PDB file of C-alpha atoms in Angstrom:
ATOM      1  CA  HIS A   2      -0.056   0.178  -0.083  1.00  0.00           C
ATOM      2  CA  SER A   3       1.488   3.447  -0.961  1.00  0.00           C
ATOM      3  CA  GLY A   4       0.244   7.009  -0.634  1.00  0.00           C
ATOM      4  CA  PHE A   5       0.985  10.406  -1.510  1.00  0.00           C
ATOM      5  CA  ALA A   6       0.403  13.844   0.022  1.00  0.00           C
ATOM      6  CA  GLN A   7      -1.678  15.934  -2.685  1.00  0.00           C
ATOM      7  CA  LYS A   8      -0.171  19.324  -2.485  1.00  0.00           C
ATOM      8  CA  THR A   9      -2.676  22.099  -3.979  1.00  0.00           C
ATOM      9  CA  ALA A  10      -3.008  25.885  -3.762  1.00  0.00           C
ATOM     10  CA  ASP A  11      -6.013  27.860  -3.653  1.00  0.00           C
ATOM     11  CA  ILE A  12      -6.908  31.540  -4.148  1.00  0.00           C
ATOM     12  CA  GLY A  13     -10.142  33.038  -3.131  1.00  0.00           C
ATOM     13  CA  ILE A  14     -11.943  36.252  -2.451  1.00  0.00           C
ATOM     14  CA  TRP A  15     -13.527  36.975   1.219  1.00  0.00           C
ATOM     15  CA  GLY A  16     -16.389  39.310   2.134  1.00  0.00           C
ATOM     16  CA  GLY A  17     -17.753  40.126   5.603  1.00  0.00           C
ATOM     17  CA  THR A  18     -18.296  42.399   8.368  1.00  0.00           C
ATOM     18  CA  SER A  19     -16.300  43.797  11.239  1.00  0.00           C
ATOM     19  CA  ASN A  20     -17.400  44.609  14.890  1.00  0.00           C
ATOM     20  CA  TYR A  21     -15.225  46.059  17.741  1.00  0.00           C
ATOM     21  CA  PHE A  22     -14.733  44.724  21.140  1.00  0.00           C
ATOM     22  CA  GLY A  23     -12.750  47.227  23.325  1.00  0.00           C
ATOM     23  CA  ASP A  24     -12.699  49.865  26.157  1.00  0.00           C
ATOM     24  CA  LEU A  25     -15.943  51.383  25.147  1.00  0.00           C
ATOM     25  CA  HIS A  26     -18.790  50.794  27.407  1.00  0.00           C
ATOM     26  CA  GLY A  27     -22.729  50.884  26.782  1.00  0.00           C
ATOM     27  CA  ASN A  28     -22.225  49.671  23.032  1.00  0.00           C
ATOM     28  CA  VAL A  29     -24.302  46.809  22.023  1.00  0.00           C
ATOM     29  CA  PRO A  30     -22.281  43.926  20.759  1.00  0.00           C
ATOM     30  CA  PHE A  31     -22.714  43.171  17.054  1.00  0.00           C
ATOM     31  CA  GLN A  32     -24.365  46.326  16.831  1.00  0.00           C
ATOM     32  CA  SER A  33     -22.342  47.938  14.419  1.00  0.00           C
ATOM     33  CA  PHE A  34     -21.368  45.950  11.306  1.00  0.00           C
ATOM     34  CA  ASN A  35     -19.119  47.704   8.782  1.00  0.00           C
ATOM     35  CA  ALA A  36     -18.412  46.161   5.428  1.00  0.00           C
ATOM     36  CA  ASN A  37     -14.957  44.138   4.689  1.00  0.00           C
ATOM     37  CA  TYR A  38     -13.372  42.311   2.028  1.00  0.00           C
ATOM     38  CA  GLY A  39     -10.321  40.819   0.723  1.00  0.00           C
ATOM     39  CA  ALA A  40      -8.730  37.931  -0.940  1.00  0.00           C
ATOM     40  CA  TYR A  41      -6.375  35.035   0.113  1.00  0.00           C
ATOM     41  CA  PHE A  42      -3.834  32.600  -1.363  1.00  0.00           C
ATOM     42  CA  ARG A  43      -3.855  29.082   0.520  1.00  0.00           C
ATOM     43  CA  TYR A  44      -0.845  26.378  -0.033  1.00  0.00           C
ATOM     44  CA  ASN A  45      -2.413  23.160   0.825  1.00  0.00           C
ATOM     45  CA  PHE A  46       0.246  20.668   2.541  1.00  0.00           C
ATOM     46  CA  ASN A  47      -2.144  18.191   2.053  1.00  0.00           C
ATOM     47  CA  ALA A  48      -6.045  17.184   2.759  1.00  0.00           C
ATOM     48  CA  ARG A  49      -5.605  18.579   6.414  1.00  0.00           C
ATOM     49  CA  ILE A  50      -3.180  21.522   6.944  1.00  0.00           C
ATOM     50  CA  GLY A  51      -2.899  24.628   4.737  1.00  0.00           C
ATOM     51  CA  LEU A  52      -1.047  27.968   5.128  1.00  0.00           C
ATOM     52  CA  ARG A  53      -2.793  31.403   4.091  1.00  0.00           C
ATOM     53  CA  THR A  54      -1.772  34.771   3.161  1.00  0.00           C
ATOM     54  CA  MET A  55      -4.886  37.128   3.770  1.00  0.00           C
ATOM     55  CA  PHE A  56      -5.247  40.832   3.094  1.00  0.00           C
ATOM     56  CA  LEU A  57      -8.441  42.380   4.581  1.00  0.00           C
ATOM     57  CA  THR A  58      -9.625  45.880   4.317  1.00  0.00           C
ATOM     58  CA  GLY A  59     -12.410  47.793   5.630  1.00  0.00           C
ATOM     59  CA  SER A  60     -14.187  49.766   8.159  1.00  0.00           C
ATOM     60  CA  PHE A  61     -14.325  49.972  11.919  1.00  0.00           C
ATOM     61  CA  ALA A  62     -16.502  51.962  13.629  1.00  0.00           C
ATOM     62  CA  GLU A  63     -18.283  51.937  17.003  1.00  0.00           C
ATOM     63  CA  SER A  64     -19.983  54.279  19.581  1.00  0.00           C
ATOM     64  CA  GLY A  65     -20.458  53.766  23.093  1.00  0.00           C
ATOM     65  CA  GLU A  66     -19.045  55.681  26.588  1.00  0.00           C
ATOM     66  CA  ILE A  67     -16.089  55.822  28.376  1.00  0.00           C
ATOM     67  CA  GLU A  68     -16.067  56.964  31.968  1.00  0.00           C
ATOM     68  CA  GLY A  69     -19.879  58.283  31.263  1.00  0.00           C
ATOM     69  CA  MET A  70     -18.629  60.542  28.160  1.00  0.00           C
ATOM     70  CA  PRO A  71     -19.858  59.708  24.582  1.00  0.00           C
ATOM     71  CA  TRP A  72     -17.186  58.305  22.315  1.00  0.00           C
ATOM     72  CA  THR A  73     -17.779  57.498  18.448  1.00  0.00           C
ATOM     73  CA  PHE A  74     -14.612  56.346  16.130  1.00  0.00           C
ATOM     74  CA  GLU A  75     -14.696  55.316  12.660  1.00  0.00           C
ATOM     75  CA  LYS A  76     -11.731  54.187  10.480  1.00  0.00           C
ATOM     76  CA  ASN A  77     -10.636  52.223   7.568  1.00  0.00           C
ATOM     77  CA  VAL A  78      -8.421  49.436   8.425  1.00  0.00           C
ATOM     78  CA  GLN A  79      -5.829  47.123   6.303  1.00  0.00           C
ATOM     79  CA  ASP A  80      -4.759  43.975   7.604  1.00  0.00           C
ATOM     80  CA  LEU A  81      -2.488  41.252   6.237  1.00  0.00           C
ATOM     81  CA  SER A  82      -1.694  38.131   7.886  1.00  0.00           C
ATOM     82  CA  LEU A  83      -0.232  34.445   7.680  1.00  0.00           C
ATOM     83  CA  GLN A  84      -2.552  31.719   9.008  1.00  0.00           C
ATOM     84  CA  ILE A  85      -2.446  27.861   9.453  1.00  0.00           C
ATOM     85  CA  GLU A  86      -5.605  26.080   8.519  1.00  0.00           C
ATOM     86  CA  VAL A  87      -6.389  22.720  10.148  1.00  0.00           C
ATOM     87  CA  ASN A  88      -9.438  21.013   8.573  1.00  0.00           C
ATOM     88  CA  TYR A  89     -11.228  18.541  10.811  1.00  0.00           C
ATOM     89  CA  LEU A  90     -11.881  16.230   7.980  1.00  0.00           C
ATOM     90  CA  LYS A  91      -9.791  15.479   4.767  1.00  0.00           C
ATOM     91  CA  TYR A  92     -10.836  18.469   2.280  1.00  0.00           C
ATOM     92  CA  ILE A  93      -9.652  18.689  -1.344  1.00  0.00           C
ATOM     93  CA  LEU A  94     -11.189  21.163  -3.313  1.00  0.00           C
ATOM     94  CA  GLY A  95     -13.077  19.319  -6.066  1.00  0.00           C
ATOM     95  CA  GLU A  96     -13.122  15.992  -4.618  1.00  0.00           C
ATOM     96  CA  LYS A  97     -16.546  14.050  -4.162  1.00  0.00           C
ATOM     97  CA  LYS A  98     -15.330  12.015  -1.851  1.00  0.00           C
ATOM     98  CA  THR A  99     -14.231  14.766   0.397  1.00  0.00           C
ATOM     99  CA  PRO A 100     -16.666  17.466  -0.414  1.00  0.00           C
ATOM    100  CA  PHE A 101     -17.055  19.442   2.856  1.00  0.00           C
ATOM    101  CA  SER A 102     -14.813  20.271   6.425  1.00  0.00           C
ATOM    102  CA  SER A 103     -14.946  22.526   9.366  1.00  0.00           C
ATOM    103  CA  TYR A 104     -11.615  23.844  10.337  1.00  0.00           C
ATOM    104  CA  VAL A 105      -9.566  26.258  12.665  1.00  0.00           C
ATOM    105  CA  ILE A 106      -7.279  28.893  12.172  1.00  0.00           C
ATOM    106  CA  ALA A 107      -4.586  30.870  13.779  1.00  0.00           C
ATOM    107  CA  GLY A 108      -1.642  33.162  12.987  1.00  0.00           C
ATOM    108  CA  ILE A 109       0.010  36.329  12.802  1.00  0.00           C
ATOM    109  CA  GLY A 110      -0.403  39.700  11.110  1.00  0.00           C
ATOM    110  CA  VAL A 111       0.045  43.389  11.063  1.00  0.00           C
ATOM    111  CA  ALA A 112      -2.730  45.950  10.899  1.00  0.00           C
ATOM    112  CA  TYR A 113      -2.539  49.444   9.399  1.00  0.00           C
ATOM    113  CA  PHE A 114      -4.841  52.198  10.319  1.00  0.00           C
ATOM    114  CA  PRO A 115      -5.110  55.999  11.066  1.00  0.00           C
ATOM    115  CA  TYR A 116      -4.869  57.432  14.469  1.00  0.00           C
ATOM    116  CA  ASP A 117      -6.203  60.862  15.856  1.00  0.00           C
ATOM    117  CA  MET A 118      -5.897  61.730  19.709  1.00  0.00           C
ATOM    118  CA  ASP A 119      -6.942  65.239  21.042  1.00  0.00           C
ATOM    119  CA  PRO A 120      -6.262  65.481  24.636  1.00  0.00           C
ATOM    120  CA  LEU A 121      -8.280  68.270  25.153  1.00  0.00           C
ATOM    121  CA  VAL A 122     -11.110  65.663  24.567  1.00  0.00           C
ATOM    122  CA  ILE A 123      -9.535  63.290  26.892  1.00  0.00           C
ATOM    123  CA  ALA A 124      -9.438  66.077  29.581  1.00  0.00           C
ATOM    124  CA  GLN A 125     -13.005  66.123  29.857  1.00  0.00           C
ATOM    125  CA  PHE A 126     -13.150  62.799  31.677  1.00  0.00           C
ATOM    126  CA  ASN A 127      -9.483  62.609  33.129  1.00  0.00           C
ATOM    127  CA  ALA A 128      -8.256  66.067  34.005  1.00  0.00           C
ATOM    128  CA  ASN A 129      -4.869  64.704  34.992  1.00  0.00           C
ATOM    129  CA  HIS A 130      -4.141  62.507  31.890  1.00  0.00           C
ATOM    130  CA  ASN A 131      -0.533  62.405  30.677  1.00  0.00           C
ATOM    131  CA  LYS A 132      -1.227  62.680  27.199  1.00  0.00           C
ATOM    132  CA  GLY A 133       0.187  66.149  26.654  1.00  0.00           C
ATOM    133  CA  ASP A 134      -1.407  69.369  25.014  1.00  0.00           C
ATOM    134  CA  LYS A 135      -0.908  68.457  21.299  1.00  0.00           C
ATOM    135  CA  ILE A 136      -3.197  66.786  19.160  1.00  0.00           C
ATOM    136  CA  ILE A 137      -1.385  63.492  17.707  1.00  0.00           C
ATOM    137  CA  SER A 138      -2.547  62.444  14.410  1.00  0.00           C
ATOM    138  CA  GLY A 139      -0.792  59.903  12.023  1.00  0.00           C
ATOM    139  CA  SER A 140      -0.987  56.201  11.352  1.00  0.00           C
ATOM    140  CA  GLU A 141      -0.587  52.857  13.147  1.00  0.00           C
ATOM    141  CA  ILE A 142       1.272  49.599  12.333  1.00  0.00           C
ATOM    142  CA  ALA A 143       0.019  47.058  14.916  1.00  0.00           C
ATOM    143  CA  THR A 144       0.960  43.237  15.513  1.00  0.00           C
ATOM    144  CA  THR A 145      -2.153  41.056  15.233  1.00  0.00           C
ATOM    145  CA  ILE A 146      -3.126  37.535  16.169  1.00  0.00           C
ATOM    146  CA  PRO A 147      -5.854  36.276  13.858  1.00  0.00           C
ATOM    147  CA  PHE A 148      -7.775  33.158  15.157  1.00  0.00           C
ATOM    148  CA  GLY A 149     -11.013  31.538  14.230  1.00  0.00           C
ATOM    149  CA  MET A 150     -12.833  28.803  12.882  1.00  0.00           C
ATOM    150  CA  GLY A 151     -14.988  28.086   9.670  1.00  0.00           C
ATOM    151  CA  PHE A 152     -16.887  25.386   7.519  1.00  0.00           C
ATOM    152  CA  LYS A 153     -16.025  25.151   3.965  1.00  0.00           C
ATOM    153  CA  TYR A 154     -18.073  23.104   1.115  1.00  0.00           C
ATOM    154  CA  THR A 155     -17.022  22.075  -2.583  1.00  0.00           C
ATOM    155  CA  ILE A 156     -19.649  23.308  -5.303  1.00  0.00           C
ATOM    156  CA  GLY A 157     -17.596  22.136  -8.345  1.00  0.00           C
ATOM    157  CA  ASN A 158     -14.607  20.914  -9.629  1.00  0.00           C
ATOM    158  CA  ARG A 159     -12.584  24.331  -8.913  1.00  0.00           C
ATOM    159  CA  LEU A 160     -14.839  26.162  -6.616  1.00  0.00           C
ATOM    160  CA  GLY A 161     -15.915  26.170  -3.110  1.00  0.00           C
ATOM    161  CA  VAL A 162     -17.816  28.451  -0.625  1.00  0.00           C
ATOM    162  CA  GLY A 163     -17.358  28.508   2.920  1.00  0.00           C
ATOM    163  CA  ILE A 164     -18.374  30.701   6.285  1.00  0.00           C
ATOM    164  CA  GLU A 165     -15.870  31.765   8.467  1.00  0.00           C
ATOM    165  CA  TYR A 166     -15.739  33.516  11.698  1.00  0.00           C
ATOM    166  CA  GLN A 167     -12.182  35.391  12.930  1.00  0.00           C
ATOM    167  CA  MET A 168     -11.008  37.411  15.790  1.00  0.00           C
ATOM    168  CA  ARG A 169      -7.910  39.473  15.920  1.00  0.00           C
ATOM    169  CA  ARG A 170      -5.972  40.591  19.112  1.00  0.00           C
ATOM    170  CA  ILE A 171      -4.697  43.826  18.230  1.00  0.00           C
ATOM    171  CA  PHE A 172      -1.359  44.618  20.045  1.00  0.00           C
ATOM    172  CA  ASN A 173      -1.801  48.264  20.072  1.00  0.00           C
ATOM    173  CA  ASP A 174      -4.398  50.440  22.087  1.00  0.00           C
ATOM    174  CA  ARG A 175      -5.135  53.115  19.673  1.00  0.00           C
ATOM    175  CA  LEU A 176      -7.695  51.400  16.942  1.00  0.00           C
ATOM    176  CA  ASP A 177     -10.367  53.574  19.082  1.00  0.00           C
ATOM    177  CA  ASP A 178      -8.218  56.920  19.282  1.00  0.00           C
ATOM    178  CA  LEU A 179      -8.181  56.820  22.876  1.00  0.00           C
ATOM    179  CA  GLU A 180      -4.903  54.661  23.891  1.00  0.00           C
ATOM    180  CA  ASP A 181      -5.274  54.230  27.632  1.00  0.00           C
ATOM    181  CA  PRO A 182      -7.265  57.411  28.312  1.00  0.00           C
ATOM    182  CA  LEU A 183      -7.258  56.850  32.177  1.00  0.00           C
ATOM    183  CA  ALA A 184      -3.407  57.220  32.297  1.00  0.00           C
ATOM    184  CA  PHE A 185      -2.386  60.160  34.522  1.00  0.00           C
ATOM    185  CA  PHE A 186       0.742  61.557  35.954  1.00  0.00           C
ATOM    186  CA  ASP A 187       1.488  60.713  39.458  1.00  0.00           C
ATOM    187  CA  ALA A 188       1.437  64.112  41.403  1.00  0.00           C
TER     188      ALA A 188
END
């Protein structure tokens, strides 16, 4: 009995929504959905393990409160990541014997987004803040850890569809334009 690993590659498009989980209070989870889209290239080492590079772009927006004060932000974010994808069942696109599988994903990436912080606004709820007195405006590049799960299904020899849920841990506190707004100078 002999066997071999079938190495293949896929390209695809991705469409979905984004939601924010962060420092704001009083916001209703999953209330604001923002359009996102992207593309990926996946190299399949075998029927169970693949490595994909994924680019996503779209908007993030949320309204809520910080220390009883209303806060709103909206911005476009770009994300580039490298993810390992592990199928629960054997899955080879176009194979009738392996037409579907659930999977998990995890990886590492970077996100790029604008950052605007006005210390006078922060002073409304933290008079002793350590943010200085000048408006800060610029761009941020932050490390991310994407992780999630999904389900994919073959609908033709070269075409498949899927549904996926991903989250990203962003190692930067500037997405909501707050960056630790309760930090203060020791007097």
